[in-house]
GROMACS .gro file of C-alpha atoms in nm:
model
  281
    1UNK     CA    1   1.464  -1.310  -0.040
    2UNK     CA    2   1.705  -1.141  -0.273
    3UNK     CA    3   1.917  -0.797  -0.179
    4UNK     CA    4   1.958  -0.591  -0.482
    5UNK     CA    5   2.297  -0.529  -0.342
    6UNK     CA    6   2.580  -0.543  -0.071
    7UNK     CA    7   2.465  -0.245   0.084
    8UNK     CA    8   2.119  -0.404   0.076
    9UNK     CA    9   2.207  -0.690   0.286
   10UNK     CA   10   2.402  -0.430   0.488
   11UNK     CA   11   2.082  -0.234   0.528
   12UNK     CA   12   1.908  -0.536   0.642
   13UNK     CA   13   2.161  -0.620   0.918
   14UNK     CA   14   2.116  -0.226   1.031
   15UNK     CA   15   1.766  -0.304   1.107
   16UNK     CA   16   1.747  -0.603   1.254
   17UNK     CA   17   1.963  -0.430   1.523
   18UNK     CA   18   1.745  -0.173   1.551
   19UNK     CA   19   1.433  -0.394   1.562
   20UNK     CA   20   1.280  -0.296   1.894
   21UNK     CA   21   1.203   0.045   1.792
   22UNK     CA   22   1.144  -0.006   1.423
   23UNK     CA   23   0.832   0.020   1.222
   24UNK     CA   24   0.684  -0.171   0.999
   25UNK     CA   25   0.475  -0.031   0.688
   26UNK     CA   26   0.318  -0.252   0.448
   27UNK     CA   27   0.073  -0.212   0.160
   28UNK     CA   28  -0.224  -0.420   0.098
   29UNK     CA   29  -0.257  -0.535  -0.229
   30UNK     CA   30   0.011  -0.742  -0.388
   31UNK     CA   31   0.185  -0.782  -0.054
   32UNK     CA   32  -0.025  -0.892   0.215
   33UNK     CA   33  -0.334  -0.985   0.003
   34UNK     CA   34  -0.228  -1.181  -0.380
   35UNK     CA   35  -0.393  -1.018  -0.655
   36UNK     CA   36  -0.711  -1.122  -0.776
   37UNK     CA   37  -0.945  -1.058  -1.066
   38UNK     CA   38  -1.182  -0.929  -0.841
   39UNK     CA   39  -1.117  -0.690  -0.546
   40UNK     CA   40  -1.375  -0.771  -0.341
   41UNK     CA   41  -1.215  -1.096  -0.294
   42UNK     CA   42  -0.860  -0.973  -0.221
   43UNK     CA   43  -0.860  -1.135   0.098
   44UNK     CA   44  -0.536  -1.115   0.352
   45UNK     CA   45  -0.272  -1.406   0.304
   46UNK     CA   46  -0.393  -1.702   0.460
   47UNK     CA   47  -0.074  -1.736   0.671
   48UNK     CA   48  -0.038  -1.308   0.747
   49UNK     CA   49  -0.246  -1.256   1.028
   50UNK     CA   50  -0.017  -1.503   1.305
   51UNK     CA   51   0.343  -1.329   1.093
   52UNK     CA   52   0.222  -0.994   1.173
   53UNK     CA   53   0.143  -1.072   1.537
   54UNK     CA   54   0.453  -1.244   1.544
   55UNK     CA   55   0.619  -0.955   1.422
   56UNK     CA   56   0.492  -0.740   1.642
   57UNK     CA   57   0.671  -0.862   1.974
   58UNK     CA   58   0.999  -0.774   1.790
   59UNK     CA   59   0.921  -0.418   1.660
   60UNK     CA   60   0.781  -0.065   1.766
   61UNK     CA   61   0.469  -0.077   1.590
   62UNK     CA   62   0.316  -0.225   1.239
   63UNK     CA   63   0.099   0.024   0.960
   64UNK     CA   64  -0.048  -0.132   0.659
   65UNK     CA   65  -0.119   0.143   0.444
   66UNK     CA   66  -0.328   0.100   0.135
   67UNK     CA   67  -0.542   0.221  -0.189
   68UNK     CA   68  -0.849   0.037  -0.011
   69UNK     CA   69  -1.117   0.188   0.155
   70UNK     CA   70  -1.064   0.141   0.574
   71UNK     CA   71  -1.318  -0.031   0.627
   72UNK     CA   72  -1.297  -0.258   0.335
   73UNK     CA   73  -0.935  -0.372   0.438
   74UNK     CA   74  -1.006  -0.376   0.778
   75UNK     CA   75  -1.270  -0.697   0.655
   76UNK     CA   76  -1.048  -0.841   0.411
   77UNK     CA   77  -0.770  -0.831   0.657
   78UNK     CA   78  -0.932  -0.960   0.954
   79UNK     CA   79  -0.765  -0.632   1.089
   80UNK     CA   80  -0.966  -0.564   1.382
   81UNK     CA   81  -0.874  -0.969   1.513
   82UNK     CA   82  -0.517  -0.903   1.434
   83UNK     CA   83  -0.522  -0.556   1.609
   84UNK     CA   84  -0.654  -0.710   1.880
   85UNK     CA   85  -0.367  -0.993   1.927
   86UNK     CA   86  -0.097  -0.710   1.860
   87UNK     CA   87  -0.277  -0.496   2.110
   88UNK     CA   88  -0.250  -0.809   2.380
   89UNK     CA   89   0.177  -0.821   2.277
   90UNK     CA   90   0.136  -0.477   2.404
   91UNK     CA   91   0.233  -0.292   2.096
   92UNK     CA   92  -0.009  -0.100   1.825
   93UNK     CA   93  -0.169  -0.164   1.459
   94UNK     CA   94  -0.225   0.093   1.251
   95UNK     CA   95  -0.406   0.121   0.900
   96UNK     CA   96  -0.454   0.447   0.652
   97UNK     CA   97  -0.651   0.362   0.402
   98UNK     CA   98  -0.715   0.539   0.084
   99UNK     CA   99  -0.380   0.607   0.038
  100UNK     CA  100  -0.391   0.809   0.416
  101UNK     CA  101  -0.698   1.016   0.369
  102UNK     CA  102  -0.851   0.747   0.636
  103UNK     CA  103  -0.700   0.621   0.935
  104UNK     CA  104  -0.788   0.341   1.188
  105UNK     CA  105  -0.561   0.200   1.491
  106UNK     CA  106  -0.600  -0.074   1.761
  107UNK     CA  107  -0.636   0.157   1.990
  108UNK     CA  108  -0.883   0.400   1.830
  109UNK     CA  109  -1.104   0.185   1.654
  110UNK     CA  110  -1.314   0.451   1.479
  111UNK     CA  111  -1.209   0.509   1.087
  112UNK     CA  112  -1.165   0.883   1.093
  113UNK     CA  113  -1.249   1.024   0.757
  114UNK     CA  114  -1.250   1.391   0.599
  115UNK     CA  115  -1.502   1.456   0.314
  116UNK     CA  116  -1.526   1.315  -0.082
  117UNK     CA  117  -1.325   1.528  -0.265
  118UNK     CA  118  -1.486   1.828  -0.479
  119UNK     CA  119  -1.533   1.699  -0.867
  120UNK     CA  120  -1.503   1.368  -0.750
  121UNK     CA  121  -1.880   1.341  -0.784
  122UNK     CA  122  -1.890   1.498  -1.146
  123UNK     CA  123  -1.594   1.272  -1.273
  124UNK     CA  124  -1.777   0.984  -1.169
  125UNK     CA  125  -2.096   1.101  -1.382
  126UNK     CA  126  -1.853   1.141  -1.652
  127UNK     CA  127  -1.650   0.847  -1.683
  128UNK     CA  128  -1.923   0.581  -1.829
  129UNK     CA  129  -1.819   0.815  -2.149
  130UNK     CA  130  -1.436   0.795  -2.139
  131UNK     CA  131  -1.464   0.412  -2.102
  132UNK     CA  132  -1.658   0.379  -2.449
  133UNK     CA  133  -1.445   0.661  -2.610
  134UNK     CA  134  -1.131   0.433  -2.477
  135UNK     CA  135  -1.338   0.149  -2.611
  136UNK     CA  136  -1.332  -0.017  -2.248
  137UNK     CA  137  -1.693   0.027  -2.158
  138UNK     CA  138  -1.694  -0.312  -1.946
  139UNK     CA  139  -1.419  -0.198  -1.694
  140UNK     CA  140  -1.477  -0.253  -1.395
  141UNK     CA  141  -1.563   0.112  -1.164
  142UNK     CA  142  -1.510   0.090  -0.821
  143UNK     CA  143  -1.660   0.417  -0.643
  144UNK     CA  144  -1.488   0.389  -0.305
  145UNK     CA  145  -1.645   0.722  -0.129
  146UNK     CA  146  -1.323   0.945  -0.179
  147UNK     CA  147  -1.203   0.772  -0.453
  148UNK     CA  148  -1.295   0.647  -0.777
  149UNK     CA  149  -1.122   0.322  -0.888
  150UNK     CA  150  -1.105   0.179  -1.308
  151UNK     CA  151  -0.995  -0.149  -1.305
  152UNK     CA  152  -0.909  -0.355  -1.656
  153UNK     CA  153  -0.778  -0.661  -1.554
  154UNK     CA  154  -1.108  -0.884  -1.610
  155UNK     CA  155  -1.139  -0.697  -1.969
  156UNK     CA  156  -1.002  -0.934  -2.327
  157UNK     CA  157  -0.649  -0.710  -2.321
  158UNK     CA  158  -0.658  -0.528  -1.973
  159UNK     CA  159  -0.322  -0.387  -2.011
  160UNK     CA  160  -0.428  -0.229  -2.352
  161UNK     CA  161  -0.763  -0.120  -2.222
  162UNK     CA  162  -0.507   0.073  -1.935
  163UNK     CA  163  -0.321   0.255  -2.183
  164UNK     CA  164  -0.548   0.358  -2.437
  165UNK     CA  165  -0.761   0.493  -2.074
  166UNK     CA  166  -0.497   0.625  -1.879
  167UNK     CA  167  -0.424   0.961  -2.101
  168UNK     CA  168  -0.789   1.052  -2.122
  169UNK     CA  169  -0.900   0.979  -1.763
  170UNK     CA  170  -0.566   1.201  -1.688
  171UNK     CA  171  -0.695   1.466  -1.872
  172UNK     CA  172  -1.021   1.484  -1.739
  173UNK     CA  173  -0.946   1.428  -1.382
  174UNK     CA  174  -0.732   1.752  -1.436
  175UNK     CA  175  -1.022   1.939  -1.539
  176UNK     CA  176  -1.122   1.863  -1.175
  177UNK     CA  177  -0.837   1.876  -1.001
  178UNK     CA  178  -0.830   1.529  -0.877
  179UNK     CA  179  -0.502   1.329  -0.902
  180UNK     CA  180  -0.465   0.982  -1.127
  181UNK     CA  181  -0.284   0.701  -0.918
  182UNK     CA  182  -0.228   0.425  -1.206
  183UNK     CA  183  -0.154   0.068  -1.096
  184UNK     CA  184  -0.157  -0.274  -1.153
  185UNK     CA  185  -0.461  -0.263  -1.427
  186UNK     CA  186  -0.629   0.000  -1.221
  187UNK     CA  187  -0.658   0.356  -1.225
  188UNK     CA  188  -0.709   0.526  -0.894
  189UNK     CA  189  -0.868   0.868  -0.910
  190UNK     CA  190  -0.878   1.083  -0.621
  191UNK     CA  191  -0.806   1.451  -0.440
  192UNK     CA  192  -0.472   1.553  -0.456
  193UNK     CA  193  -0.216   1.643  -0.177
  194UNK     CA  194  -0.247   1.296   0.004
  195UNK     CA  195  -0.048   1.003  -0.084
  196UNK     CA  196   0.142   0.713   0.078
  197UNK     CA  197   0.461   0.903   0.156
  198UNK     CA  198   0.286   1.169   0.344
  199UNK     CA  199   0.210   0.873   0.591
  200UNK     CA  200   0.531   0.737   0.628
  201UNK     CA  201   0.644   1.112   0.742
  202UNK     CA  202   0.322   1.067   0.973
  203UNK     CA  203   0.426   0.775   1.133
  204UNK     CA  204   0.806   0.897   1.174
  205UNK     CA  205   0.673   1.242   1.354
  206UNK     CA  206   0.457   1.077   1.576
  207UNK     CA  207   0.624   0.782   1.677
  208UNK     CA  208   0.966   0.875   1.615
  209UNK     CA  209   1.115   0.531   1.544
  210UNK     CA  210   1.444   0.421   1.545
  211UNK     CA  211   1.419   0.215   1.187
  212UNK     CA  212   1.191   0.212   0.934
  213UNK     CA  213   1.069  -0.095   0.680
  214UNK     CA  214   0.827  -0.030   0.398
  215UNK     CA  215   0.729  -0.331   0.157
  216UNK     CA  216   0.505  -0.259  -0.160
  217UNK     CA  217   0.452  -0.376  -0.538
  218UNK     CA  218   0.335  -0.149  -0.765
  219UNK     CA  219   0.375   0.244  -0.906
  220UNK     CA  220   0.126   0.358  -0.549
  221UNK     CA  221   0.389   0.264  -0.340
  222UNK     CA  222   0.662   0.516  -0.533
  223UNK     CA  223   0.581   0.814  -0.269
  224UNK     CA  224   0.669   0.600   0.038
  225UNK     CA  225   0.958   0.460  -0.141
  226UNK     CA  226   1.063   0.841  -0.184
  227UNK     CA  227   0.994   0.899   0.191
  228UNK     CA  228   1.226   0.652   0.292
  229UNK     CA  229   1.507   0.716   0.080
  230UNK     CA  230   1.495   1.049   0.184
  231UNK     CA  231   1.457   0.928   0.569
  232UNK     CA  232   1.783   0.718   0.480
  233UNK     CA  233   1.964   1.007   0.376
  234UNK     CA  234   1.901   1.161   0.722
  235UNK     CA  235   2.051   0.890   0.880
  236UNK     CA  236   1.765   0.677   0.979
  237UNK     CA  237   1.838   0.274   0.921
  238UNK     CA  238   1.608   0.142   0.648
  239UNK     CA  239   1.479  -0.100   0.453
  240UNK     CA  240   1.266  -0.099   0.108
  241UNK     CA  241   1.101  -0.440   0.008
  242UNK     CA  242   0.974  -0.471  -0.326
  243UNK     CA  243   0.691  -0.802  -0.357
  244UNK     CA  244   0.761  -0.815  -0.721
  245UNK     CA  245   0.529  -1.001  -1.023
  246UNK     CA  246   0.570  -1.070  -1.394
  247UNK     CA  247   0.290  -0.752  -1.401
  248UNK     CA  248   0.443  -0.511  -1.202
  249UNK     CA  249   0.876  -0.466  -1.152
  250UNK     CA  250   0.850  -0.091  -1.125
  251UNK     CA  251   0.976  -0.091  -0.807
  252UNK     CA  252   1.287  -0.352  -0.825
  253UNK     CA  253   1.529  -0.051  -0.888
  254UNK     CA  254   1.444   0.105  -0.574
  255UNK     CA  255   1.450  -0.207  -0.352
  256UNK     CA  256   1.707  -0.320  -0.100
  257UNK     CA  257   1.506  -0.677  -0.125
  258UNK     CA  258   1.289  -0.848  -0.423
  259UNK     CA  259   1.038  -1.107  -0.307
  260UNK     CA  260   0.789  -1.307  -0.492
  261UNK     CA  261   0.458  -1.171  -0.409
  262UNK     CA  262   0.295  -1.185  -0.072
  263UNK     CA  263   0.430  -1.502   0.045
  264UNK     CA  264   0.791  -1.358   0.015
  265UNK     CA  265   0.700  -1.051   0.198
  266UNK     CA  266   0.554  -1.307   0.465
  267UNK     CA  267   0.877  -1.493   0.414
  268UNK     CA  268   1.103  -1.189   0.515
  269UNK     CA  269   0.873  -1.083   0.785
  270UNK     CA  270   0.886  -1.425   0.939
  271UNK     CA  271   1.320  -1.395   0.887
  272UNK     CA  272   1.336  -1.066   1.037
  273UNK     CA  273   1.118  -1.181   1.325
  274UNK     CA  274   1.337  -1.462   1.389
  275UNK     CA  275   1.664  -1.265   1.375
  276UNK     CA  276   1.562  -1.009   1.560
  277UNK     CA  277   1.475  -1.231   1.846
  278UNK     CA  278   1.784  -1.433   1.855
  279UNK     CA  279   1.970  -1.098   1.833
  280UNK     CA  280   1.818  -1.029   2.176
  281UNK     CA  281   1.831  -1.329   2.322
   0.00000   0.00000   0.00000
């Protein structure tokens, strides 16, 4: 791993003391799961499920909080296995899927869901046409029940296809008052007043931890980034991991640590886990 700076690495130390009542929030895709063409095949990191259970006997409690659908993460994640194991350490896994709206734990293990999100339905019918006006009619459109997902990356020039889309899906997901999440060659559509650092101030009200870790990759993952800083300034020890990629660096400014992709998230899971324990041995 690499710290972005002295007070970084200081950072880190901070919560490796504070360890045992820490939390742990990671995002899904591009740091637990590599990206893939297709996202029905964005399976967990082989190696993720025994580092997170791992993990677990060191910290308060671990949230992996993602774009995805519950229910879809919870079966590329083997979630429900690994909630299980965390559950037998005697500690709790929690998941929020699209982007919080749903939420799953080890201990409730019933997705709780509100309703789709008014317009979401009529944007949908819609956006066959804005992907031929964009001329990007053979994106790829993921309807994930309160959310609508474009995704170029299996198109001839994905990131062009993103650009010349992103203005006019903005446009007409504001005649419907839906808000555009863009990302890593996809563009997330969905209702507004719900994104991923509203769960990060979730998890600090109800658990109340003592530290708090957050690891993501791309532009989604700016909100919790916020929430932490801002959690930092109150005097709460920290940490912000960036699992970086030649496709996405957006968030290397804001990072205490740069890793390479899911395996260096894994990397300074597994590092933390270790220190933590010798700290309290």
């Amino acid at each position: 791993m690499e710290f972005t700076s002295v007070e970084g690495e200081q950072r880190y130390a901070a919560l490796v003391r504070a360890a045992a009542t820490c939390v742990v929030g990671l995002d899904f895709d591009g740091t637990l799961s590599p990206i893939v063409d297709d996202p029905a095949q964005a399976h967990i990191h082989p190696d993720a499920s025994d580092v997170l259970v791992d993990l677990a006997t060191q910290v308060q409690a671990i949230a992996v909080v993602t774009g995805r659908p519950a229910r879809q993460a919870l079966a590329l994640g083997g979630l429900e296995e690994v909630g299980n194991a965390i559950g037998d350490a005697g500690k709790e896994l929690y998941l929020f899927g699209q982007y919080g709206n749903e939420r799953w734990s080890s201990t409730n293990r019933r997705v709780i869901s509100p309703r789709p999100p008014h317009g979401l339905a009529t944007f949908l019918r819609e956006l066959p046409r804005i992907l031929r006006q964009a001329d990007a009619a053979d994106a790829h459109i993921e309807d994930k029940g309160l959310a609508v997902a474009v995704h170029t990356r299996r198109l001839p020039d994905p990131r062009g296809a993103f650009e010349r889309l992103l203005p006019l899906v903005r446009e007409q997901a504001r005649r419907h008052e839906l808000t555009v999440e863009p990302g890593r060659n996809v563009i997330e559509v969905r209702s507004p007043g719900m994104h991923k650092g509203v769960v990060v101030e979730t998890l600090v009200r109800e658990l109340e931890p003592g530290a708090l870790l957050f690891a993501g990759d791309d532009l989604g993952d700016v909100e919790a980034f916020e929430a932490v800083a801002t959690l930092r300034e109150q005097g709460l020890p920290t940490l912000l991991v960036c699992a970086s990629s030649e496709e996405e660096s957006s968030l290397e400014s804001r990072a205490d640590v740069v890793v390479k992709g899911p395996e260096g998230v894994l990397d300074l899971l597994r590092q933390l886990t270790v220190d933590a324990r010798d700290l309290r041995a």
